[in-house]
Short mmCIF file of C-alpha atoms and ligand atoms in Angstrom, two decimals:
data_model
loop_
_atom_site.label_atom_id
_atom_site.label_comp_id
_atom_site.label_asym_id
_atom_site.label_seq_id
_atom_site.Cartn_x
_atom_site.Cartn_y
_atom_site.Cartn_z
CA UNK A 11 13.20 -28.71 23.85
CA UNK A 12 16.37 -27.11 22.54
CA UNK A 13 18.63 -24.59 24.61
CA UNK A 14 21.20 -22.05 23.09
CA UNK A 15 23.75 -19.78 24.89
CA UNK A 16 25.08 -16.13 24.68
CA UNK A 17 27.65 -15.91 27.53
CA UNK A 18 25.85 -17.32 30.49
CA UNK A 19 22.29 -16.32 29.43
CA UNK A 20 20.88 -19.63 28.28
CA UNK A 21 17.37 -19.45 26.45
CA UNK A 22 14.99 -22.49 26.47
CA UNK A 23 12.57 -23.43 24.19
CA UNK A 24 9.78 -24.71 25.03
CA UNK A 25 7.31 -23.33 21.86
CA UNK A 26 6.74 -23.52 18.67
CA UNK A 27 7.02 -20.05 17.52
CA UNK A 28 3.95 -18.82 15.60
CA UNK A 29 5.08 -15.38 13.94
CA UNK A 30 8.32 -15.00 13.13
CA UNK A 31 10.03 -11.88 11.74
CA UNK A 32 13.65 -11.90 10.17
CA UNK A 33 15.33 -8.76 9.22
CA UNK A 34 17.99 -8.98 6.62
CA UNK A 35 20.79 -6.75 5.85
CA UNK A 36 23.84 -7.40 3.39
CA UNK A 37 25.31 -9.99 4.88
CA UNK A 38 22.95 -12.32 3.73
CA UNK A 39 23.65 -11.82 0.01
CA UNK A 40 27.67 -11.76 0.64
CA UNK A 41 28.40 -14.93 -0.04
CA UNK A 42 26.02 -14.92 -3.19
CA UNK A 43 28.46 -12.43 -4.56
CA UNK A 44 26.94 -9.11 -3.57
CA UNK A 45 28.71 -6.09 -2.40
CA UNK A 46 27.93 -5.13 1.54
CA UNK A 47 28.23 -1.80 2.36
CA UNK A 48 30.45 -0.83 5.51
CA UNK A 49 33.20 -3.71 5.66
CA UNK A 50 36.28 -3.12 3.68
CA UNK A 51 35.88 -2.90 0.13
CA UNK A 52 32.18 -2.42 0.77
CA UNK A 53 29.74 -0.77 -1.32
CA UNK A 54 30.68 2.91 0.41
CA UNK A 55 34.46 2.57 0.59
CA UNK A 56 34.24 2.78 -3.35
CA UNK A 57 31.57 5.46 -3.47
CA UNK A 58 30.36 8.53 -1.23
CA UNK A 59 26.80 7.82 -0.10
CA UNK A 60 26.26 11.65 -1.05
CA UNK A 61 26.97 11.10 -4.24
CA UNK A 62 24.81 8.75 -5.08
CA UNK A 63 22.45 7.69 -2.53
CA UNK A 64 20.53 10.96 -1.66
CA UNK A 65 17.71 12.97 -3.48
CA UNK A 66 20.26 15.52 -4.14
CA UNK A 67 22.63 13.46 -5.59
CA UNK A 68 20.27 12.70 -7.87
CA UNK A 69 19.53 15.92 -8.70
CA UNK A 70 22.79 17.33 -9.45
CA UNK A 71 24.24 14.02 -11.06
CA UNK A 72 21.29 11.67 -12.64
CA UNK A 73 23.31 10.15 -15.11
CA UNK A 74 25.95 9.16 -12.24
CA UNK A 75 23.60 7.68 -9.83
CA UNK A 76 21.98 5.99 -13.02
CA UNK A 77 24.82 4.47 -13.96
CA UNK A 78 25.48 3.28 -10.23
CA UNK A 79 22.49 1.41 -9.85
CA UNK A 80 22.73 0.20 -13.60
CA UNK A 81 25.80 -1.69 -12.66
CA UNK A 82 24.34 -3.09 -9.76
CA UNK A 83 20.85 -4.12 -11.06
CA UNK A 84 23.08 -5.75 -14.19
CA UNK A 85 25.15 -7.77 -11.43
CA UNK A 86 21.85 -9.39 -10.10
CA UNK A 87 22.44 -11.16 -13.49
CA UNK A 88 25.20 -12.96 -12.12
CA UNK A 89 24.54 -14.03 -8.70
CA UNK A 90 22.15 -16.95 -7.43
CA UNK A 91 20.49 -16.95 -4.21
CA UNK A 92 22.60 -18.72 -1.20
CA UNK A 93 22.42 -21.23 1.92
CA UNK A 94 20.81 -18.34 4.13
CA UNK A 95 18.38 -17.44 1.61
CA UNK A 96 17.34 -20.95 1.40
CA UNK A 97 17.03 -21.45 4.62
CA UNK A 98 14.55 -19.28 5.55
CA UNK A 99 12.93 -20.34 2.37
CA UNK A 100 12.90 -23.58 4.56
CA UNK A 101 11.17 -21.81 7.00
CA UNK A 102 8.47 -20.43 5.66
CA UNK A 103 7.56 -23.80 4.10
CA UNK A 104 7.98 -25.86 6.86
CA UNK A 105 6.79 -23.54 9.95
CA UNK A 106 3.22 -23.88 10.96
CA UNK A 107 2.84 -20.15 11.43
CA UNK A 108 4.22 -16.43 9.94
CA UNK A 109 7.11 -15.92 8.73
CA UNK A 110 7.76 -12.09 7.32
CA UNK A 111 11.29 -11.03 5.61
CA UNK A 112 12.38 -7.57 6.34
CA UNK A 113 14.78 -6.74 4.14
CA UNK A 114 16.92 -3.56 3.31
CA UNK A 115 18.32 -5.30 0.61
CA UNK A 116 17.77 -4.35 -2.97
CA UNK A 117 18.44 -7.47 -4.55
CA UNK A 118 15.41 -9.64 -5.22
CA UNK A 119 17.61 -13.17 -4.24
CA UNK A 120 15.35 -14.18 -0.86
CA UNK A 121 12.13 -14.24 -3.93
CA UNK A 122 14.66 -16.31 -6.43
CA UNK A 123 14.93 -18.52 -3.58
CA UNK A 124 11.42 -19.00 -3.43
CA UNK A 125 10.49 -16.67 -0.25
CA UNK A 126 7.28 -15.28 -0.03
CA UNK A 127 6.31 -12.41 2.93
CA UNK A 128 9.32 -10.22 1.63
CA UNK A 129 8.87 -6.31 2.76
CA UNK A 130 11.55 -4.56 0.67
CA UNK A 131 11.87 -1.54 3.22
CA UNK A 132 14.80 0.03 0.94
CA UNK A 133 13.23 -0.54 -2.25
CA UNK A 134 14.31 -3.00 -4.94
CA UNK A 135 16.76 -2.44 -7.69
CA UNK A 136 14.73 -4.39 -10.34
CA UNK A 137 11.76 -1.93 -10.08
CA UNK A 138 11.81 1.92 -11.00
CA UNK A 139 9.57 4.74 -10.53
CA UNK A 140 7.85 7.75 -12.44
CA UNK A 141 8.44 11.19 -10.86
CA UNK A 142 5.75 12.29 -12.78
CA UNK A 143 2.86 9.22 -12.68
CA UNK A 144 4.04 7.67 -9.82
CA UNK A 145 3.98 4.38 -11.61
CA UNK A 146 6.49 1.31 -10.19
CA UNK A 147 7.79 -0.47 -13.58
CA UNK A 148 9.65 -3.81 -13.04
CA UNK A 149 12.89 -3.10 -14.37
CA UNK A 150 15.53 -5.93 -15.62
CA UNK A 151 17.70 -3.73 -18.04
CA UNK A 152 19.45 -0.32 -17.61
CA UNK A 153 17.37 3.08 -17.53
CA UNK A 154 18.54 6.07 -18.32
CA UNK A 155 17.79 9.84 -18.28
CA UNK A 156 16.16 9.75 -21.95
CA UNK A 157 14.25 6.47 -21.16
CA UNK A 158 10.52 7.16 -21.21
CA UNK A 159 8.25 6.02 -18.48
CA UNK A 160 6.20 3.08 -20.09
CA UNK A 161 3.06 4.49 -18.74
CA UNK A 162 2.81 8.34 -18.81
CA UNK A 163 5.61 8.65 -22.32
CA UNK A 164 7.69 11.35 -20.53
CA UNK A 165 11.14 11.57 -20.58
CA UNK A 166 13.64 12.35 -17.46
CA UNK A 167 10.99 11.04 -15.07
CA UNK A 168 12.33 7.06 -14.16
CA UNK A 169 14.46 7.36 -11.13
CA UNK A 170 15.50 4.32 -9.23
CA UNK A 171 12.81 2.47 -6.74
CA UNK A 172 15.36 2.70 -4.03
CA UNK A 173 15.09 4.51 -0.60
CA UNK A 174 17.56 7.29 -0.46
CA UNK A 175 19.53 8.70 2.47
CA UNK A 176 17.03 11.50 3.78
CA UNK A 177 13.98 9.47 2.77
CA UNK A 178 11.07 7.47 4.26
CA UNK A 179 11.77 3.78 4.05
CA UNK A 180 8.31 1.69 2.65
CA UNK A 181 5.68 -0.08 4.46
CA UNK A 182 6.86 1.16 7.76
CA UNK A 183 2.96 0.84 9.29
CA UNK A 184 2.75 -3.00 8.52
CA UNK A 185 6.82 -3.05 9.58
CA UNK A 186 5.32 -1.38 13.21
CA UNK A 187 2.46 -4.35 12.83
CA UNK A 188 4.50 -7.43 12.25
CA UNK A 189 6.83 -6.21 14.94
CA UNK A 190 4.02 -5.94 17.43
CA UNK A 191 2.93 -9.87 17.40
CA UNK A 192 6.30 -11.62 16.31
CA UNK A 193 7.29 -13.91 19.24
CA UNK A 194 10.77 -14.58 17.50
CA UNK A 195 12.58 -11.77 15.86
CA UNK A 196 16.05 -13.05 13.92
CA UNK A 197 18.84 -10.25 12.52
CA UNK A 198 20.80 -11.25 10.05
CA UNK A 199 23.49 -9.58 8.25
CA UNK A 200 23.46 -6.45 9.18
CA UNK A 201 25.94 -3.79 11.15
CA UNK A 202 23.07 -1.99 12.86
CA UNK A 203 23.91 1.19 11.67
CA UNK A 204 20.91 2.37 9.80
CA UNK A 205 17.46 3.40 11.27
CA UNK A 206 14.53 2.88 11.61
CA UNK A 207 16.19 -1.04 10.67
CA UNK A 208 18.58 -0.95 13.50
CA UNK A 209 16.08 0.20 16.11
CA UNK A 210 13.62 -2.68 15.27
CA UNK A 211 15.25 -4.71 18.14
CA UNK A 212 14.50 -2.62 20.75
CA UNK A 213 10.89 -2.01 19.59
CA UNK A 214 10.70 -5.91 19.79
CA UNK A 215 12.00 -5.72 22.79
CA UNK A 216 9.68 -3.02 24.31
CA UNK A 217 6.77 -5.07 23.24
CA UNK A 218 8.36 -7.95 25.32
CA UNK A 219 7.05 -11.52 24.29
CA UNK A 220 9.62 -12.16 21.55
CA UNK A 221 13.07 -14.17 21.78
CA UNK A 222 15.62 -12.09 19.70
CA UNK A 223 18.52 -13.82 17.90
CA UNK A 224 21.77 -11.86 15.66
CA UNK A 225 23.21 -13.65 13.45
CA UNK A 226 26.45 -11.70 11.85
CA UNK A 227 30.03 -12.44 10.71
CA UNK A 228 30.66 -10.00 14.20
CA UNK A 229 28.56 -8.31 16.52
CA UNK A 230 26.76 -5.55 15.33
CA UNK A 231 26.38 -1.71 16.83
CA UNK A 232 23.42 -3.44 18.35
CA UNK A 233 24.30 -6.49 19.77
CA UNK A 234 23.78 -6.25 23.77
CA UNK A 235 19.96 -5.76 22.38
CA UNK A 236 19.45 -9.50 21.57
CA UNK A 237 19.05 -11.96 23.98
CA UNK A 238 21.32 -14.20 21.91
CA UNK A 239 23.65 -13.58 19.24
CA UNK A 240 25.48 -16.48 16.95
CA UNK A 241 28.48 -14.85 14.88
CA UNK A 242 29.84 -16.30 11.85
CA UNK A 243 28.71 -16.44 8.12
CA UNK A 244 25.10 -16.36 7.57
CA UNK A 245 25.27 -19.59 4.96
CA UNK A 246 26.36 -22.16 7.64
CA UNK A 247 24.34 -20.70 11.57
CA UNK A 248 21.02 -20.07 9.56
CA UNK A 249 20.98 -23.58 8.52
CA UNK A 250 22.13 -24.80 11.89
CA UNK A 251 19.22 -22.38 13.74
CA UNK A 252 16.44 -23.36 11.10
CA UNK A 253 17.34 -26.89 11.95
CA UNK A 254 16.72 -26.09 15.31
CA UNK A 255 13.45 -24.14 15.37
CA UNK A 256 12.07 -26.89 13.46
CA UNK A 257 12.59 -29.15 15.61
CA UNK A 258 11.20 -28.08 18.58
CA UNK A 259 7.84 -30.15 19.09
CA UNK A 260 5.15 -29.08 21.78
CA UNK A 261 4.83 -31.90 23.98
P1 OAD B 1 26.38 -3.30 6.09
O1 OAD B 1 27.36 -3.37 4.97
O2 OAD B 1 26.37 -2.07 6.91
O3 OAD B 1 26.60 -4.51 7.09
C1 OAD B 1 26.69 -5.84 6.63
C2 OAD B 1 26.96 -6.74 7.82
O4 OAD B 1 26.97 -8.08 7.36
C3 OAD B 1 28.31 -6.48 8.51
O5 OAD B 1 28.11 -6.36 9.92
C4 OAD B 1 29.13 -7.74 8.18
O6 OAD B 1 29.98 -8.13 9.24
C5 OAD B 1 28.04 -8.76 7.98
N1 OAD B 1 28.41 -9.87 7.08
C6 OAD B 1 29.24 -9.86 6.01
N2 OAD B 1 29.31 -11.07 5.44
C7 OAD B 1 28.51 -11.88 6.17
C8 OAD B 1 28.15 -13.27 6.11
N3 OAD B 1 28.65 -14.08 5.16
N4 OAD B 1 27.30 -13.76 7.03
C9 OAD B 1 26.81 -12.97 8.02
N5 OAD B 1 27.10 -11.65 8.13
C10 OAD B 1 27.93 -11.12 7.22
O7 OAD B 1 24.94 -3.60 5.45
P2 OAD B 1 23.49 -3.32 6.06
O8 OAD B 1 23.50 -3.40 7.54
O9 OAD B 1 22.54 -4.16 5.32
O10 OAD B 1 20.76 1.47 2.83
O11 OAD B 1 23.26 -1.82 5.63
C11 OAD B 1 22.05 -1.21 5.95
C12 OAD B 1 21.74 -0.15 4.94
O12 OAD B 1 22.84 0.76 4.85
C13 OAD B 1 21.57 -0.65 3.53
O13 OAD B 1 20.28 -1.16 3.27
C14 OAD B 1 21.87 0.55 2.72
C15 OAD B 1 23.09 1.01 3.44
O14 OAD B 1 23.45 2.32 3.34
C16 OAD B 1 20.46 2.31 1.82
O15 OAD B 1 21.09 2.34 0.78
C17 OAD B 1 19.29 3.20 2.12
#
């Protein structure tokens, strides 16, 4: 039976958890390399999210918000998946029960680290999408406004698989599903800025047989949600908690 602490609250436990659910933001892929958003030097410090993260955007400026997620699907290229990633790879192999990554990343390093179970809620920068066939192409190179959809031939029709500011993030009903059963829910990396994401805790909550765990480099907008929050960098607590959820045998 482990124990673990958030100010005097101190959580026991006394299970095996059976379906798990971690939601990942950012921080996760920081120290693979990859841009986060909202801390300094972040992702929207250099750019205005209305200039390249909303439907309009896109339709005023293709070749701009092209060329933005061009440069970042080319920098997948150079990072590799990290300690966080791989622990929860651990996880999934070594749990005997469900364990479901919800992610709002775009980068596809929790499936180079061999995770399976991965709901991209904000899409995924190595796929892109016909406007005209609705077809999802996996995507490794750049696309531009001239490049034809492989599967319908037109042209100006690929936009980016990526959930826009103003959209409908994906697989929200089986989101609402996993959420209903998990009995541990663990956030990692992530400010808690953006809903429906950052209101996930509190719909955990409401259903009210889950332990709920943040792990961040500093406390999110949501921390007083969790029953138990661990700050520091992602790479070395995951480890540390995987370690520890493991371990727990029913007696
Ligand atoms: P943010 O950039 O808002 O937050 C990243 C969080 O990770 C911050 O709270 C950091 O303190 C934390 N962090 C940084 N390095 C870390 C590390 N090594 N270990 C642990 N935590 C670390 O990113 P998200 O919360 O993921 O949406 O952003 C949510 C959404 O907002 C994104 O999916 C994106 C963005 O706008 C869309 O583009 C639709």
């Amino acid at each position: 039976m482990r124990g673990s602490k958030r100010g005097s609250l101190v959580f026991e436990w006394k299970t095996t958890f059976k379906n798990v659910v971690v939601l990942t933001g950012a921080g996760i892929s920081a120290e693979s390399g990859v841009a986060t958003f909202r801390d300094n030097g972040g992702l929207w410090a250099e750019h205005r999210i209305e200039d390249v993260a909303t439907p309009d955007a896109f339709a005023m400026n293709p070749v701009l918000v092209q060329d933005f997620y061009n440069k970042r699907r080319a920098q997948l290229k150079e990072v590799e998946p990290n300690a966080g990633h791989r622990a929860l790879t651990r996880l999934q192999q070594e749990l005997d029960g469900n364990v479901t990554i919800i992610t709002q990343n775009v980068d596809d390093l929790h499936e180079r680290s061999g995770s399976h179970d991965i709901i991209h809620m904000h899409g995924e920068l190595r796929k892109v999408r016909c406007r005209a066939c609705a077809t999802v192409h996996q995507w490794q190179e750049d696309c531009f406004q001239e490049t034809a959809c492989p599967t319908c031939g037109r042209q100006v029709v690929l936009r980016p698989h990526i959930v826009w500011f103003g959209e409908m993030p994906f697989y929200m009903d089986l989101i609402t599903q996993k959420l209903q059963v998990c009995d541990l829910f663990i956030s990692v990396g992530t400010s808690g800025n953006v809903y429906p994401a950052a209101g996930f805790v509190t719909h955990v909550q409401q259903v009210g047989h889950a332990h709920t765990i943040e792990i961040n480099l500093e406390s999110s907008e949501g921390v007083s949600y969790f029953a138990e929050a661990r700050h520091g960098r992602a790479g070395d607590l995951l480890p540390a908690l995987i370690d520890e959820i493991l371990s727990v045998k029913v007696a």
